[in-house]
Short mmCIF file of C-alpha atoms and ligand atoms in Angstrom, two decimals:
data_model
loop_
_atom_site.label_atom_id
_atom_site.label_comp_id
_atom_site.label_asym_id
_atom_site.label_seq_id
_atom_site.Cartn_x
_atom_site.Cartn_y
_atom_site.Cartn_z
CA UNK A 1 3.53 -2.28 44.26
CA UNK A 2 4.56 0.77 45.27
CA UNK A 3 5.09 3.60 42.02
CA UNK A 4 6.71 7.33 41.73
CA UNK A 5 3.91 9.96 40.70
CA UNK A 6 1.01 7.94 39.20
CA UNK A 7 -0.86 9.08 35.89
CA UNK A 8 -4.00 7.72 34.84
CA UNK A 9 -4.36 8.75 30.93
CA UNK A 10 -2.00 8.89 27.82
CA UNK A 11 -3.68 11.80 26.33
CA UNK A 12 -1.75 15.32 25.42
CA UNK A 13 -2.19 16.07 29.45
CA UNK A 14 -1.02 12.85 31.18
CA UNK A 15 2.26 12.95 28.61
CA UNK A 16 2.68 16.25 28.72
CA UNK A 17 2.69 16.18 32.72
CA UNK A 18 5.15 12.81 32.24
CA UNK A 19 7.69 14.77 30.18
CA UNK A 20 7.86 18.02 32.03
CA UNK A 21 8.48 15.84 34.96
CA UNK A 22 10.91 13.76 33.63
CA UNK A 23 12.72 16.60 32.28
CA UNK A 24 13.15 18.07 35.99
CA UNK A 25 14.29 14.77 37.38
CA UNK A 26 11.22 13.38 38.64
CA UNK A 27 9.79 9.72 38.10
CA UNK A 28 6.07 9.10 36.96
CA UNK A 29 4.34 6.36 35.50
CA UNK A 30 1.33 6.76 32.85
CA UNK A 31 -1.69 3.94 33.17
CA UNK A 32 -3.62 4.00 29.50
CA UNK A 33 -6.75 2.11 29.19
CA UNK A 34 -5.79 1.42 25.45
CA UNK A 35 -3.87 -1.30 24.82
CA UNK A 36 -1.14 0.32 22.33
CA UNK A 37 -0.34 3.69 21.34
CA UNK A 38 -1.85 3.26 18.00
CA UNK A 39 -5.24 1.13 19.39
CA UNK A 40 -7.22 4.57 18.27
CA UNK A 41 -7.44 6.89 15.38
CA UNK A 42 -6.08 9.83 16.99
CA UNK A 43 -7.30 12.08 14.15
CA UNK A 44 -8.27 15.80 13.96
CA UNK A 45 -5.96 18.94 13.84
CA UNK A 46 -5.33 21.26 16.99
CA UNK A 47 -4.23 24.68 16.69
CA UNK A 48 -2.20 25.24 18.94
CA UNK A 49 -1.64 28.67 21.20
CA UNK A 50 1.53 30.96 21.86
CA UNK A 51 -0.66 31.45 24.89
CA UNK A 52 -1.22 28.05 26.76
CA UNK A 53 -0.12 24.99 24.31
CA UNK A 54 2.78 26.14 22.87
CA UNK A 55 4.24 27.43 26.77
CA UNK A 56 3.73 23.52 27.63
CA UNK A 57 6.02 22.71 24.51
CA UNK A 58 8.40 25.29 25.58
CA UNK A 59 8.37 23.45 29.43
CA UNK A 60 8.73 20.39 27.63
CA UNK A 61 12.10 21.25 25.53
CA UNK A 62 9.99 19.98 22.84
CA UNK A 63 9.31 23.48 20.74
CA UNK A 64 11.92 22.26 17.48
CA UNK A 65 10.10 19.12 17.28
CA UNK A 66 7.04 20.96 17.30
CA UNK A 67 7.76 22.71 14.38
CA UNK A 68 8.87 20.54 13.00
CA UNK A 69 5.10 19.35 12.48
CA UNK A 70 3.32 22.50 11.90
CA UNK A 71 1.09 21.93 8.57
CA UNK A 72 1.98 25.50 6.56
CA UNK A 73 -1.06 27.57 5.59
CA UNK A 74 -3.68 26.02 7.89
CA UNK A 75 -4.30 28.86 9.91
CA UNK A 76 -6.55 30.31 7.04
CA UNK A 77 -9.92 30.76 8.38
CA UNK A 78 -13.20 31.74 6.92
CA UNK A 79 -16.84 31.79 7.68
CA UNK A 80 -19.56 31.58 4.78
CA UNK A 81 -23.30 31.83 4.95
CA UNK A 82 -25.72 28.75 4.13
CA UNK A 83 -25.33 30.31 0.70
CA UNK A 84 -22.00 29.52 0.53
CA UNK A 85 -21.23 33.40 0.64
CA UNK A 86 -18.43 34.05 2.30
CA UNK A 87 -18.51 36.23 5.05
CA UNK A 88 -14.92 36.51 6.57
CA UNK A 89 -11.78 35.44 5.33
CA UNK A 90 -8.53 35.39 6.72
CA UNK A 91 -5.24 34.00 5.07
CA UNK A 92 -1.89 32.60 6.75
CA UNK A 93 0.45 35.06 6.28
CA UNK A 94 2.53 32.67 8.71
CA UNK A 95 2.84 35.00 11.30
CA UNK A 96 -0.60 33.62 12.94
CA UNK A 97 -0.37 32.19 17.71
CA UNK A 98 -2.10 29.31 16.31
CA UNK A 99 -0.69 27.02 14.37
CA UNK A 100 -2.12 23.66 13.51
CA UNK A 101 -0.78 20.11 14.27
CA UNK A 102 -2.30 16.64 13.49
CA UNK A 103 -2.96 15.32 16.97
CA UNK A 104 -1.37 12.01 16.50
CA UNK A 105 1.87 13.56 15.26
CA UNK A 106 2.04 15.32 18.48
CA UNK A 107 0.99 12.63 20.80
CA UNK A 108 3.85 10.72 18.83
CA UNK A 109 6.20 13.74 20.16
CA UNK A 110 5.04 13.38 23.61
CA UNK A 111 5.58 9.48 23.86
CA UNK A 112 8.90 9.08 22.15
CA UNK A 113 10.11 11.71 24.79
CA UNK A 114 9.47 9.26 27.72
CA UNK A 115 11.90 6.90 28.90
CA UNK A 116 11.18 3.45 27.92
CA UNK A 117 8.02 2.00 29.94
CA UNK A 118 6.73 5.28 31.40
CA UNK A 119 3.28 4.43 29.48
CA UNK A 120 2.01 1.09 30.80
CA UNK A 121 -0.59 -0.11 28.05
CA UNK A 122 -3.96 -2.03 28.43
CA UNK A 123 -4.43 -1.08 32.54
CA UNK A 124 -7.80 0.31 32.21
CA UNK A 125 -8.89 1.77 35.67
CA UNK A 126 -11.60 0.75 37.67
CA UNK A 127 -12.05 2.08 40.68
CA UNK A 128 -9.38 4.42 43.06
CA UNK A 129 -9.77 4.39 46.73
CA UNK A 130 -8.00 6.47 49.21
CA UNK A 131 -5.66 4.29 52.16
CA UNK A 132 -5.15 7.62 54.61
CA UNK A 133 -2.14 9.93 54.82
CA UNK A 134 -2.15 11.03 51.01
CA UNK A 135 -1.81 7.39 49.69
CA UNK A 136 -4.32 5.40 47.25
CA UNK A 137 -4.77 2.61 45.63
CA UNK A 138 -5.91 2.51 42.00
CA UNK A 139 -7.11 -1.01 40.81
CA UNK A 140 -7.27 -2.10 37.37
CA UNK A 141 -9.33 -4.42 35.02
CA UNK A 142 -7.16 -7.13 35.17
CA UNK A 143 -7.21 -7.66 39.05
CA UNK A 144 -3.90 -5.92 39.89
CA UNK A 145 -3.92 -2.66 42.11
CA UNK A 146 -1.25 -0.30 42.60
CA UNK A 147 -0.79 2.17 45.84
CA UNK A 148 0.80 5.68 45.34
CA UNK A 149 1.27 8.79 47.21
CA UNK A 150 0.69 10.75 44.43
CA UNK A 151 -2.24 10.62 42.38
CA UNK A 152 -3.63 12.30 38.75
CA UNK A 153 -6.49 11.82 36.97
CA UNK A 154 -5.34 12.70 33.87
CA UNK A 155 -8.17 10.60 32.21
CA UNK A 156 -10.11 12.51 30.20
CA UNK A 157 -14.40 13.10 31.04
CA UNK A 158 -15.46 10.01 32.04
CA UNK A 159 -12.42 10.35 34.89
CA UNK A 160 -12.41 7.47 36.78
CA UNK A 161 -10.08 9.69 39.36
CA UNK A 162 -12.24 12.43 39.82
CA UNK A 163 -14.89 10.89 42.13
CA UNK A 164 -12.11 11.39 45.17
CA UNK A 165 -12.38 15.04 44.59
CA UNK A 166 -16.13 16.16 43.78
CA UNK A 167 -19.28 14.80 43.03
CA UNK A 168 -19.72 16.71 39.67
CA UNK A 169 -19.95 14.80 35.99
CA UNK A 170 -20.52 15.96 32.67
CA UNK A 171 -24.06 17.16 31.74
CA UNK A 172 -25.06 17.04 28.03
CA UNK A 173 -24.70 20.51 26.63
CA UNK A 174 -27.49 20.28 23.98
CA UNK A 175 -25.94 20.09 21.10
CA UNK A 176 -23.77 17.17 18.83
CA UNK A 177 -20.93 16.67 16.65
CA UNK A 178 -21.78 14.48 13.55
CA UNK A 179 -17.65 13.78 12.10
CA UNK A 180 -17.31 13.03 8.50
CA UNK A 181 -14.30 12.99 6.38
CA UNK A 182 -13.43 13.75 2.81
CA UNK A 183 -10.34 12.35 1.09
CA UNK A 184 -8.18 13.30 -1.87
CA UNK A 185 -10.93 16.59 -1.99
CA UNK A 186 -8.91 18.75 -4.76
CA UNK A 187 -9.23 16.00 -6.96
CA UNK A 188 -12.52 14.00 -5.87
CA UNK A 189 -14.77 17.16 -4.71
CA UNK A 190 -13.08 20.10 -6.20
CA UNK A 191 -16.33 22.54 -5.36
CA UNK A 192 -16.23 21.55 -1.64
CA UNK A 193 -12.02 21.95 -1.34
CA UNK A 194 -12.52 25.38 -3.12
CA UNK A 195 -15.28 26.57 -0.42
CA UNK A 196 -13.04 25.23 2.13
CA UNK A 197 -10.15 27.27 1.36
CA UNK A 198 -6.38 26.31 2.92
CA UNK A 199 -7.34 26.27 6.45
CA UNK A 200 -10.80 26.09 8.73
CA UNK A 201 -14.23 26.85 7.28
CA UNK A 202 -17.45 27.72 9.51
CA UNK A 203 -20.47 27.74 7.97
CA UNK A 204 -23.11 28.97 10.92
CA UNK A 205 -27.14 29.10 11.54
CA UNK A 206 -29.46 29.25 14.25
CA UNK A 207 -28.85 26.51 15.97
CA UNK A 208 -26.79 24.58 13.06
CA UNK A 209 -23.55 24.70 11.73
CA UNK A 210 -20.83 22.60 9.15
CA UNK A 211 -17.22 23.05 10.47
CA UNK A 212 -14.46 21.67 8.54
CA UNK A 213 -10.85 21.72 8.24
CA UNK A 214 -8.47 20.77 5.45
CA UNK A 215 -5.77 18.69 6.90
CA UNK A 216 -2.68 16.98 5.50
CA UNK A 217 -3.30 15.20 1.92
CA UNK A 218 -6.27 16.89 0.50
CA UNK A 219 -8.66 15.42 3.36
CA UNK A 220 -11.18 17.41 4.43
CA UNK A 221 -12.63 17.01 8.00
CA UNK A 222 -15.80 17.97 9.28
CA UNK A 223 -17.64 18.28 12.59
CA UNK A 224 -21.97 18.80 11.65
CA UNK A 225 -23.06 20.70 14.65
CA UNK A 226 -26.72 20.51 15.71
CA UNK A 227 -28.67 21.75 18.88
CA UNK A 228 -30.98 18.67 19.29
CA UNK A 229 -31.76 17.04 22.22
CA UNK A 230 -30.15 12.88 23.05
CA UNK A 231 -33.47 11.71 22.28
CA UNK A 232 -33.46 13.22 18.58
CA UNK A 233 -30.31 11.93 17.70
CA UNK A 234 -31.12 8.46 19.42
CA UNK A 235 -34.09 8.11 16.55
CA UNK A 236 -31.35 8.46 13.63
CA UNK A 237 -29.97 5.25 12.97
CA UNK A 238 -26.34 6.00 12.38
CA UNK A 239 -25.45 1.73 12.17
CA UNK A 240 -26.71 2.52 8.21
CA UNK A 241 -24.47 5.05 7.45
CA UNK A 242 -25.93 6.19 4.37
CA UNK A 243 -29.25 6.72 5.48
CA UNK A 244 -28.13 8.91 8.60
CA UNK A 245 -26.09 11.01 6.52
CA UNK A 246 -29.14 11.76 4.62
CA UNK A 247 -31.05 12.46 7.62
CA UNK A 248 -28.30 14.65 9.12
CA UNK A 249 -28.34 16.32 5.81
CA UNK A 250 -32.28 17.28 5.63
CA UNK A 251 -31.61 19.50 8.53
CA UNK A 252 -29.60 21.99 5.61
CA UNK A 253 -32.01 21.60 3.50
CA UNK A 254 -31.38 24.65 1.11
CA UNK A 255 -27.99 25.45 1.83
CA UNK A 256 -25.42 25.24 -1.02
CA UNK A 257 -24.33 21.95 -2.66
CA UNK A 258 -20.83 22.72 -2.01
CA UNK A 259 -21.37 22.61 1.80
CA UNK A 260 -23.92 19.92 1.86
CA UNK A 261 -21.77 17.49 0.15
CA UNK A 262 -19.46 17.77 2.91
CA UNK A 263 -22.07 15.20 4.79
CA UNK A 264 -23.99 13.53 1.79
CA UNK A 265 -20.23 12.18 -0.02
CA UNK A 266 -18.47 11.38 2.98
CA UNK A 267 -15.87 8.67 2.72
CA UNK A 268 -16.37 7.29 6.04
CA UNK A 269 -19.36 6.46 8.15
CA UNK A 270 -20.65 9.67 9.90
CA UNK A 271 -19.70 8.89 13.92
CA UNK A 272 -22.09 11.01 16.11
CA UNK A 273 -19.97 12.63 19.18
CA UNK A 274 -22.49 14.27 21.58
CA UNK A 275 -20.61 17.00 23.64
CA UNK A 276 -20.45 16.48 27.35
CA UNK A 277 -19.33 19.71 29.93
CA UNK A 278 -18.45 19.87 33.22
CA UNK A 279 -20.16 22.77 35.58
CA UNK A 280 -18.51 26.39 34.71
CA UNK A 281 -16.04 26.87 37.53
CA UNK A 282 -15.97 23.43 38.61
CA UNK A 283 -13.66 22.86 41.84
CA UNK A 284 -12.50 21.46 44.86
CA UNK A 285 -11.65 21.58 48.47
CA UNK A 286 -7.94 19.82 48.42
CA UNK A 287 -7.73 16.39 48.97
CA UNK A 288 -4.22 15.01 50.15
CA UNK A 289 -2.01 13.23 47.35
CA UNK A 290 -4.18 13.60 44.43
CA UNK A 291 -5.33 15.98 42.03
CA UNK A 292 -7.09 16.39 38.46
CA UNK A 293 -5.78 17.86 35.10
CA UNK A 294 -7.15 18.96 31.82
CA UNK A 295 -10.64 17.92 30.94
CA UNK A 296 -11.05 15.50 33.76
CA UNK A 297 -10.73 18.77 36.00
CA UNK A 298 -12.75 21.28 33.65
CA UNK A 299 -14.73 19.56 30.85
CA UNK A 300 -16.19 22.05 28.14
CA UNK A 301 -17.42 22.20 25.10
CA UNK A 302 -15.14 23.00 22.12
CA UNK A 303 -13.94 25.89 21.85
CA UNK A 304 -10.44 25.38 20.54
CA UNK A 305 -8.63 25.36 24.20
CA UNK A 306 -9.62 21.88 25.63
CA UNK A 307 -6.12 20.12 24.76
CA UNK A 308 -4.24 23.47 24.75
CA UNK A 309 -5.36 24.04 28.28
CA UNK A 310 -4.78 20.05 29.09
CA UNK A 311 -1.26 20.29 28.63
CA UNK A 312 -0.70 23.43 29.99
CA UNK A 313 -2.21 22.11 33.27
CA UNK A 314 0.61 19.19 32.62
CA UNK A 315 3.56 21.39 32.73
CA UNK A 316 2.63 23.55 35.20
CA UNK A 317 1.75 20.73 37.85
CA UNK A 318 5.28 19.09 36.91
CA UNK A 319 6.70 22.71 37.28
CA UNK A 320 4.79 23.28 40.81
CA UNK A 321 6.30 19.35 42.00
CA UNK A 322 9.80 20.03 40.50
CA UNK A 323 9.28 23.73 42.75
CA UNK A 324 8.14 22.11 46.25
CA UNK A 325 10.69 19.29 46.83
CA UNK A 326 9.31 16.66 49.59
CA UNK A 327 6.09 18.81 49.80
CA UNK A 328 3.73 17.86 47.16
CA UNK A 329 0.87 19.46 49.10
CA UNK A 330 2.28 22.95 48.33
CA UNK A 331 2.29 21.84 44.74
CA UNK A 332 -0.67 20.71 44.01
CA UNK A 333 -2.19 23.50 45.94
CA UNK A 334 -0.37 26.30 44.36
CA UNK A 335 -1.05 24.18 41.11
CA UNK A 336 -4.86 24.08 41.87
CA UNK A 337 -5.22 27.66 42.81
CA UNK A 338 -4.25 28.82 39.03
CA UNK A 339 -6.01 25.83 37.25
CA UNK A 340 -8.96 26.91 38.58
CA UNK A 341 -8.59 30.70 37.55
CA UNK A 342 -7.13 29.83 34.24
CA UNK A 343 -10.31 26.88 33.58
CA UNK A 344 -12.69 29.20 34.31
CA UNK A 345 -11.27 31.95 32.10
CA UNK A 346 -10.94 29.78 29.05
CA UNK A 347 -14.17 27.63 29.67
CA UNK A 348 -15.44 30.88 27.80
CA UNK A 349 -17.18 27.58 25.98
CA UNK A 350 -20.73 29.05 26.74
CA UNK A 351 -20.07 32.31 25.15
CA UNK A 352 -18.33 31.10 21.80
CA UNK A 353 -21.27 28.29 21.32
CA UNK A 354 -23.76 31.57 21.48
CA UNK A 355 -22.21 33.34 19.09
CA UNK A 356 -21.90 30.13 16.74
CA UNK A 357 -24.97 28.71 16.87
CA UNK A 358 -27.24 31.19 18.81
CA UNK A 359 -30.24 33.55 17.39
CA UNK A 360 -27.70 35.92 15.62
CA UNK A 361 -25.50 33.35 13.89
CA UNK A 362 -23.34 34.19 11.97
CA UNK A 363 -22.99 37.28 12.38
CA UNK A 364 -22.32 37.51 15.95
CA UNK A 365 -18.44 35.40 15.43
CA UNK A 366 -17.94 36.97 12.62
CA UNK A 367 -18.09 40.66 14.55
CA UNK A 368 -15.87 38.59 16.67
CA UNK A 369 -13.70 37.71 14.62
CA UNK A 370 -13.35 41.12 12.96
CA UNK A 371 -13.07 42.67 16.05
CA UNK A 372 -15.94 44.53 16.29
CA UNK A 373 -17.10 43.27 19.44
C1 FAD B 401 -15.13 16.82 18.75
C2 FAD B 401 -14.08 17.51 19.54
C3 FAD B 401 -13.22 18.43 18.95
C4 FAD B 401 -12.22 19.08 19.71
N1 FAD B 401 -11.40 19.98 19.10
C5 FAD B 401 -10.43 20.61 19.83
C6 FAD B 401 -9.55 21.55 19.25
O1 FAD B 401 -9.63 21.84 18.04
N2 FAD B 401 -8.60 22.14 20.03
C7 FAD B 401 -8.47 21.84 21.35
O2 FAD B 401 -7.59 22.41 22.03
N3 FAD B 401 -9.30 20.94 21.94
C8 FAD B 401 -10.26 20.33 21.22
N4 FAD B 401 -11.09 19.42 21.81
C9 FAD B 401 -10.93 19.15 23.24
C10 FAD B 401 -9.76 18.19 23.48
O3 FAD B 401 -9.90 17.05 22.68
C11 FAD B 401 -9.69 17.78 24.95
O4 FAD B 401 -9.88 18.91 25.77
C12 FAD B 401 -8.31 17.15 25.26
O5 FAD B 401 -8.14 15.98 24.52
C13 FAD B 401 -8.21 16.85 26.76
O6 FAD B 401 -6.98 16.19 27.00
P1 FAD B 401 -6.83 15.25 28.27
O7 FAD B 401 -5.42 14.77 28.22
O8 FAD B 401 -7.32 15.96 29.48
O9 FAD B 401 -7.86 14.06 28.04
P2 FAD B 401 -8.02 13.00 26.87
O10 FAD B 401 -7.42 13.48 25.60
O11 FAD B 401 -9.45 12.60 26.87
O12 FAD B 401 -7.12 11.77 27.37
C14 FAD B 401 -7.54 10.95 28.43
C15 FAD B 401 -6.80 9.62 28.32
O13 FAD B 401 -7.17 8.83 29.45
C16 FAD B 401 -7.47 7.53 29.04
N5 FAD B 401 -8.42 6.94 29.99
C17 FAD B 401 -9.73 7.27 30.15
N6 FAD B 401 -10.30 6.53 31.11
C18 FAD B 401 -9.30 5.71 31.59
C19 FAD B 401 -9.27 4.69 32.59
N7 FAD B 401 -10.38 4.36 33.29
N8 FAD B 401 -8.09 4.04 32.82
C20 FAD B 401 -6.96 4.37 32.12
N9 FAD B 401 -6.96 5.32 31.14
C21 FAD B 401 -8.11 5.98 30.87
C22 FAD B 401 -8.06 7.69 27.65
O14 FAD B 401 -7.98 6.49 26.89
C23 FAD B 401 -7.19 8.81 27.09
O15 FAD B 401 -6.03 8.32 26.45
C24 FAD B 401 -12.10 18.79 21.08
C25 FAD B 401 -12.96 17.85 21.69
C26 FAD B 401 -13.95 17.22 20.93
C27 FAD B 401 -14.88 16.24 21.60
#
């Protein structure tokens, strides 16, 4: 079978790259590994920026419906010491470039924007090889293949696409995520909401940090950050959830109740995500008829731009095709040129994970953050 542009990957890039293409005319296809769109929690707030995100929305016609979803007040943001002192506080006066959605209320955006059958469900790639001339074939789990002269990997780290274009893959970047949530936290853990505040909350040491957010109904989600090596984490058994929270916890030993509780009362087992980056800078020489977007092309490690930057790379690719009529290669090299620049300028990832959980933390982002730096 023969399709129009080919997307692997439903995430914010792949549909954002979908609808900006559809909106100029052009035909594409989405191939998600998941079998429906509600197969995964899709949890977590994004802010999102008047500088990269919100220009996708704006490419997308979809800026009303965006704001439609804004949650008020979340762009508060303060940092506090293990103490619970706080150290930096800044309230939503509502006139904040960032403000914060619930990822699966815009994902839900993006796919109700798509004619009818763009996303094809449960067709988990296996393997892509190239046929000559620009064209590939992508085969799937379930036996079937499909050939296209246009190609994105638009499937996240683990891109099964990518392999046609370089060599690199993620490296560990020394340091995990342990997510916990917190529900109905004005009423249930009133200390904990309070420390929290309206919007995000960093507490930061050497090497160690508790970041949470308060999102829609009182819940209260954290990411535990800790510079430990695979092997540490691999000795805490997090298939007892109870007992793994506890040993998560020992490593704040001494920091205040109100943070700690955060990890020791959470409503939900804690799930460890160990963060994965691609080289700084990564590239490629171009390859006829395919190409790579958001963090199948430049992997980092948080820092608040991954999914911004994913679906700007969407809308600007669509742009570059709906510019180059019958000449994709022009595209997706004039698309490639400024992904490149504009990865490497935001994959600032290094940088912001020094300053959070390096020798000086916290006082290093909170200069930062005050401008003093
Ligand atoms: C803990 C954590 C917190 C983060 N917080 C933020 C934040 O606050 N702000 C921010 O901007 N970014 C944040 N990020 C980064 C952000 O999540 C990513 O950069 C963003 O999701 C990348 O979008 P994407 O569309 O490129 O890939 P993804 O969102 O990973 O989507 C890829 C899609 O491809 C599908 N897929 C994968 N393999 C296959 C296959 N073989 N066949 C078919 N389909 C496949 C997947 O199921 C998925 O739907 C965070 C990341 C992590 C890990």
């Amino acid at each position: 079978m023969r399709t129009p542009v080919t997307i692997i990957g439903a995430g914010l890039g792949g549909l954002t790259l979908a609808r900006v293409l559809h909106v100029n005319g052009i035909a594409a296809t989405v191939y998600e590994a998941e079998p429906s769109p509600t197969a995964r929690s899709q949890g977590g707030m994004l802010d999102i920026h008047d500088y990269n995100g919100q220009i996708a929305l704006q490419a997308a016609g979809l800026r009303d419906e965006f704001r439609d979803i804004i949650l008020e007040g979340r762009q508060a943001m303060r940092i506090l010491d293990p103490a619970g002192n706080v150290l930096f506080d800044k309230a939503d006066d509502g006139t904040g470039g960032r403000p914060e959605v619930q990822r699966g209320e815009l994902r839900e955006i993006l796919l109700g924007s798509l004619p009818a059958g763009t996303v094809r469900w449960g067709r988990k790639v296996t393997g892509v090889r190239p046929l000559g001339g620009g064209r590939h074939e992508v085969a799937f789990a379930d036996g079937a293949t499909v050939t296209t002269a246009l190609l994105v990997g638009a499937d996240g780290a683990w891109s099964r696409v990518r392999p046609l274009l370089s060599e690199a893959t993620p490296e560990y970047t020394g340091t995990s995520f342990v997510e916990t949530y917190l529900f109905d936290a004005d009423a249930q853990h009133p200390a904990t909401a309070k420390a929290i505040g309206g919007g995000s909350m960093l507490a930061l040491a050497p090497g160690k940090g508790i970041q949470a957010h308060r999102e829609s109904g009182g819940t209260l989600h954290t990411y535990v950050a800790l510079r430990r090596s695979q092997g540490w984490f691999a000795d805490v058994d997090f298939t007892a959830p109870a007992e793994a929270a506890a040993r998560i916890a020992r490593e704040f030993d001494g920091w205040t109740p109100e943070l700690t509780a955060l990890i020791t009362d959470g409503d939900t087992a804690p799930i460890l995500r160990p963060l994965y980056a691609l080289p700084t800078g990564h590239r490629w020489d171009r390859v006829p008829g395919v190409t790579l977007l958001g963090d199948a092309a430049h992997l980092a490690a948080p820092n608040g731009e991954g999914a911004n930057l994913a679906m700007l790379d969407g809308a600007e690719l669509a742009t570059a095709l709906a510019a180059h009529p019958g000449d994709a290669e022009a595209a997706l090299t004039a698309y490639e040129q400024a992904m490149f620049t504009r990865g490497t300028e935001a994959a600032d990832a290094d940088r912001i994970q020094e300053l959070m959980f390096g020798d000086d933390a916290p006082h290093g982002l909170v200069a930062e953050f005050a401008g003093d730096r």
